[in-house]
Every structure is written in C-alpha cells, then in structure tokens.
PDB file of C-alpha atoms in Angstrom:
ATOM      1  CA  UNK A   1     -11.617 -13.532   4.724  1.00 84.00           C
ATOM      2  CA  UNK A   2      -9.642 -11.470   2.019  1.00 92.00           C
ATOM      3  CA  UNK A   3      -6.465 -12.693   0.138  1.00 95.00           C
ATOM      4  CA  UNK A   4      -4.057 -10.233  -1.124  1.00 97.00           C
ATOM      5  CA  UNK A   5      -1.862 -10.445  -4.116  1.00 97.00           C
ATOM      6  CA  UNK A   6       0.679  -7.724  -4.876  1.00 97.00           C
ATOM      7  CA  UNK A   7       2.550  -7.267  -8.364  1.00 97.00           C
ATOM      8  CA  UNK A   8       4.680  -4.859  -9.947  1.00 98.00           C
ATOM      9  CA  UNK A   9       7.864  -4.902  -8.120  1.00 97.00           C
ATOM     10  CA  UNK A  10      11.303  -5.177  -9.642  1.00 97.00           C
ATOM     11  CA  UNK A  11      14.568  -3.552 -10.051  1.00 98.00           C
ATOM     12  CA  UNK A  12      14.659  -0.070 -11.347  1.00 98.00           C
ATOM     13  CA  UNK A  13      17.410   2.851 -11.469  1.00 98.00           C
ATOM     14  CA  UNK A  14      17.254   5.918  -9.436  1.00 98.00           C
ATOM     15  CA  UNK A  15      14.850   8.638 -10.582  1.00 98.00           C
ATOM     16  CA  UNK A  16      12.753   5.808 -12.495  1.00 98.00           C
ATOM     17  CA  UNK A  17       9.080   4.667 -11.747  1.00 98.00           C
ATOM     18  CA  UNK A  18       6.858   1.571 -10.663  1.00 98.00           C
ATOM     19  CA  UNK A  19       3.240   1.049 -10.423  1.00 98.00           C
ATOM     20  CA  UNK A  20       2.517  -1.622  -7.800  1.00 98.00           C
ATOM     21  CA  UNK A  21      -0.894  -3.253  -7.871  1.00 98.00           C
ATOM     22  CA  UNK A  22      -2.606  -5.227  -5.300  1.00 98.00           C
ATOM     23  CA  UNK A  23      -5.534  -7.589  -6.391  1.00 98.00           C
ATOM     24  CA  UNK A  24      -8.022  -8.566  -3.494  1.00 97.00           C
ATOM     25  CA  UNK A  25     -10.308 -11.505  -3.464  1.00 94.00           C
ATOM     26  CA  UNK A  26     -13.799 -11.233  -1.894  1.00 80.00           C
ATOM     27  CA  UNK A  27     -16.945  -9.240  -2.517  1.00 75.00           C
ATOM     28  CA  UNK A  28     -16.365  -6.810   0.383  1.00 91.00           C
ATOM     29  CA  UNK A  29     -13.285  -4.805  -0.889  1.00 94.00           C
ATOM     30  CA  UNK A  30     -15.168  -1.543  -0.382  1.00 93.00           C
ATOM     31  CA  UNK A  31     -15.417  -2.411   3.103  1.00 94.00           C
ATOM     32  CA  UNK A  32     -11.664  -2.245   3.627  1.00 96.00           C
ATOM     33  CA  UNK A  33      -9.263   0.715   4.058  1.00 97.00           C
ATOM     34  CA  UNK A  34      -6.217  -0.231   2.491  1.00 98.00           C
ATOM     35  CA  UNK A  35      -2.598   0.684   2.829  1.00 98.00           C
ATOM     36  CA  UNK A  36       0.743  -0.090   1.088  1.00 98.00           C
ATOM     37  CA  UNK A  37       3.512  -0.679   3.773  1.00 98.00           C
ATOM     38  CA  UNK A  38       7.405  -1.222   3.488  1.00 98.00           C
ATOM     39  CA  UNK A  39       9.957  -3.025   5.109  1.00 98.00           C
ATOM     40  CA  UNK A  40      13.650  -3.076   4.601  1.00 97.00           C
ATOM     41  CA  UNK A  41      16.176  -5.212   6.004  1.00 94.00           C
ATOM     42  CA  UNK A  42      16.603  -4.560   9.597  1.00 95.00           C
ATOM     43  CA  UNK A  43      14.196  -1.729   9.798  1.00 96.00           C
ATOM     44  CA  UNK A  44      10.506  -1.677  11.042  1.00 96.00           C
ATOM     45  CA  UNK A  45       7.493  -1.842   8.723  1.00 97.00           C
ATOM     46  CA  UNK A  46       6.377   1.535   7.789  1.00 97.00           C
ATOM     47  CA  UNK A  47       3.269   2.957   6.253  1.00 98.00           C
ATOM     48  CA  UNK A  48       4.051   4.376   2.677  1.00 98.00           C
ATOM     49  CA  UNK A  49       0.450   5.212   1.720  1.00 98.00           C
ATOM     50  CA  UNK A  50      -2.970   4.568   2.751  1.00 98.00           C
ATOM     51  CA  UNK A  51      -6.518   4.935   1.396  1.00 98.00           C
ATOM     52  CA  UNK A  52      -9.901   5.152   2.818  1.00 97.00           C
ATOM     53  CA  UNK A  53     -12.577   2.784   1.712  1.00 95.00           C
ATOM     54  CA  UNK A  54     -14.304   5.016  -0.677  1.00 90.00           C
ATOM     55  CA  UNK A  55     -11.024   6.200  -2.184  1.00 93.00           C
ATOM     56  CA  UNK A  56     -11.737   9.810  -1.135  1.00 94.00           C
ATOM     57  CA  UNK A  57      -9.203  10.157   1.439  1.00 97.00           C
ATOM     58  CA  UNK A  58      -5.634   9.442   0.938  1.00 98.00           C
ATOM     59  CA  UNK A  59      -2.436   9.543   3.612  1.00 98.00           C
ATOM     60  CA  UNK A  60       1.432   9.528   2.554  1.00 98.00           C
ATOM     61  CA  UNK A  61       4.542   8.857   4.694  1.00 97.00           C
ATOM     62  CA  UNK A  62       6.847  11.834   4.873  1.00 97.00           C
ATOM     63  CA  UNK A  63       9.550   9.735   3.003  1.00 96.00           C
ATOM     64  CA  UNK A  64       7.386   9.406  -0.052  1.00 97.00           C
ATOM     65  CA  UNK A  65       5.055  12.752   0.117  1.00 96.00           C
ATOM     66  CA  UNK A  66       4.998  14.051  -3.369  1.00 97.00           C
ATOM     67  CA  UNK A  67       6.521  10.784  -5.192  1.00 98.00           C
ATOM     68  CA  UNK A  68       3.825   8.322  -4.645  1.00 98.00           C
ATOM     69  CA  UNK A  69      -0.064   8.247  -5.565  1.00 98.00           C
ATOM     70  CA  UNK A  70      -1.988   5.654  -4.028  1.00 98.00           C
ATOM     71  CA  UNK A  71      -5.530   4.863  -5.626  1.00 98.00           C
ATOM     72  CA  UNK A  72      -8.152   2.051  -5.827  1.00 97.00           C
ATOM     73  CA  UNK A  73     -10.645   0.571  -7.855  1.00 96.00           C
ATOM     74  CA  UNK A  74     -13.250  -0.926  -6.012  1.00 94.00           C
ATOM     75  CA  UNK A  75     -14.951  -2.201  -8.915  1.00 94.00           C
ATOM     76  CA  UNK A  76     -11.785  -4.101  -9.931  1.00 95.00           C
ATOM     77  CA  UNK A  77     -10.963  -4.896  -5.953  1.00 96.00           C
ATOM     78  CA  UNK A  78      -7.584  -3.617  -6.698  1.00 97.00           C
ATOM     79  CA  UNK A  79      -5.347  -1.064  -5.005  1.00 98.00           C
ATOM     80  CA  UNK A  80      -2.360   0.817  -6.790  1.00 98.00           C
ATOM     81  CA  UNK A  81       0.844   2.594  -5.846  1.00 98.00           C
ATOM     82  CA  UNK A  82       2.239   4.554  -8.272  1.00 98.00           C
ATOM     83  CA  UNK A  83       6.004   5.412  -7.355  1.00 98.00           C
ATOM     84  CA  UNK A  84       7.987   8.064  -9.081  1.00 98.00           C
ATOM     85  CA  UNK A  85      11.480   9.625  -8.647  1.00 98.00           C
ATOM     86  CA  UNK A  86      12.548   6.502  -7.016  1.00 98.00           C
ATOM     87  CA  UNK A  87      15.453   6.515  -4.762  1.00 98.00           C
ATOM     88  CA  UNK A  88      17.942   3.799  -3.182  1.00 97.00           C
ATOM     89  CA  UNK A  89      16.275   4.181   0.105  1.00 97.00           C
ATOM     90  CA  UNK A  90      13.052   3.351  -1.426  1.00 98.00           C
ATOM     91  CA  UNK A  91      14.445  -0.355  -1.680  1.00 98.00           C
ATOM     92  CA  UNK A  92      12.383  -2.570   0.465  1.00 98.00           C
ATOM     93  CA  UNK A  93       9.689  -5.453   0.303  1.00 98.00           C
ATOM     94  CA  UNK A  94       6.207  -3.727  -0.175  1.00 98.00           C
ATOM     95  CA  UNK A  95       3.312  -4.985   1.429  1.00 98.00           C
ATOM     96  CA  UNK A  96      -0.544  -4.555   0.630  1.00 98.00           C
ATOM     97  CA  UNK A  97      -2.821  -4.433   3.721  1.00 98.00           C
ATOM     98  CA  UNK A  98      -6.472  -4.559   4.264  1.00 97.00           C
ATOM     99  CA  UNK A  99      -8.156  -2.986   7.489  1.00 96.00           C
ATOM    100  CA  UNK A 100     -11.695  -3.664   7.970  1.00 94.00           C
ATOM    101  CA  UNK A 101     -13.524  -0.639   9.361  1.00 89.00           C
ATOM    102  CA  UNK A 102     -16.978   0.771   9.437  1.00 86.00           C
ATOM    103  CA  UNK A 103     -15.447   4.156   8.937  1.00 90.00           C
ATOM    104  CA  UNK A 104     -15.608   5.332   5.440  1.00 88.00           C
ATOM    105  CA  UNK A 105     -12.901   8.155   5.910  1.00 90.00           C
ATOM    106  CA  UNK A 106     -10.748   6.041   8.073  1.00 92.00           C
ATOM    107  CA  UNK A 107      -7.094   5.174   7.254  1.00 96.00           C
ATOM    108  CA  UNK A 108      -5.068   3.230   9.819  1.00 96.00           C
ATOM    109  CA  UNK A 109      -1.427   4.117  10.391  1.00 96.00           C
ATOM    110  CA  UNK A 110      -0.264   1.177  12.609  1.00 96.00           C
ATOM    111  CA  UNK A 111       0.420  -2.448  11.195  1.00 97.00           C
ATOM    112  CA  UNK A 112      -1.163  -3.814  13.810  1.00 96.00           C
ATOM    113  CA  UNK A 113      -4.667  -2.429  12.845  1.00 96.00           C
ATOM    114  CA  UNK A 114      -4.499  -4.199   9.355  1.00 97.00           C
ATOM    115  CA  UNK A 115      -6.183  -7.447   9.224  1.00 96.00           C
ATOM    116  CA  UNK A 116      -4.986  -8.977   6.015  1.00 96.00           C
ATOM    117  CA  UNK A 117      -1.862  -8.938   4.579  1.00 98.00           C
ATOM    118  CA  UNK A 118      -0.280  -9.939   0.840  1.00 98.00           C
ATOM    119  CA  UNK A 119       3.042 -11.790   0.422  1.00 97.00           C
ATOM    120  CA  UNK A 120       4.627  -8.684  -0.292  1.00 98.00           C
ATOM    121  CA  UNK A 121       6.931  -7.739  -3.651  1.00 98.00           C
ATOM    122  CA  UNK A 122      10.416  -6.623  -3.867  1.00 98.00           C
ATOM    123  CA  UNK A 123      11.435  -3.146  -4.999  1.00 98.00           C
ATOM    124  CA  UNK A 124      15.013  -2.580  -5.598  1.00 98.00           C
ATOM    125  CA  UNK A 125      16.362   0.894  -6.712  1.00 98.00           C
ATOM    126  CA  UNK A 126      20.025   1.019  -7.748  1.00 97.00           C
ATOM    127  CA  UNK A 127      21.990   3.958  -7.590  1.00 94.00           C
TER     128      UNK A 127
END
C-alpha cells in the first residue's frame, strides 16, 4: 500500500512558476514509476509527466514539453514537478500517481495503469 500526498499548488500569474511535490509513504518507493496527471473541468485526465523507477527516464506531454521538469528523490520518497512559463490553460487539479512495475525504465501513459493516486492539488493560472 502506498499513500501519496501532493503539495505546492496554488494561484499564480501567467508566466510564473510552481513546484509541486508528492510525498509517498512506504519503503518501496523505488519500485514505482511515478506520474503527474492533471484534469481540468470537463476534460479527461491527462499525463503531464512521468519518471521511471530509477529516475533515469522521463516523459512529457506535448502541452508542457520544454516548460516542466519531473524529478524524484528515492531517498526522500518524493517526486517533484517543476512548472515554468505557466499558462492559463495549465489550470487544473494535478494528481500524483504511482505505478508498481518490474520494469526499471517503464513509464506508463494511461491513468488505468497506475495503482495509487494522491488527492490532488489545485493549480490556477490567471491571465
């Protein structure tokens, strides 16, 4: 069982930055690929960024490529999402998710592939 707790969301002006954090419970954090998803009202949940178990491989959605950086610290059981040059269309609830996998370089893309989810943190970007 893994519990995920996100933090770092808030209200920011367009062009600003936010750093989201997701703290995971348990001793097997390094067994999970991690993802940051977001969901805006009326839209499907989409993968913003993912990182493999080791942290050596990352994935970014087209909408955030070049503006976001995902990283993880397995010693601290934490995954981060640094978001820069924020746009109003980045407004959404951001969720951290964990995918138990035996593949060290795997990054799952679909929400259904993830086993555990945080409660979400709201990010609002004003124009």
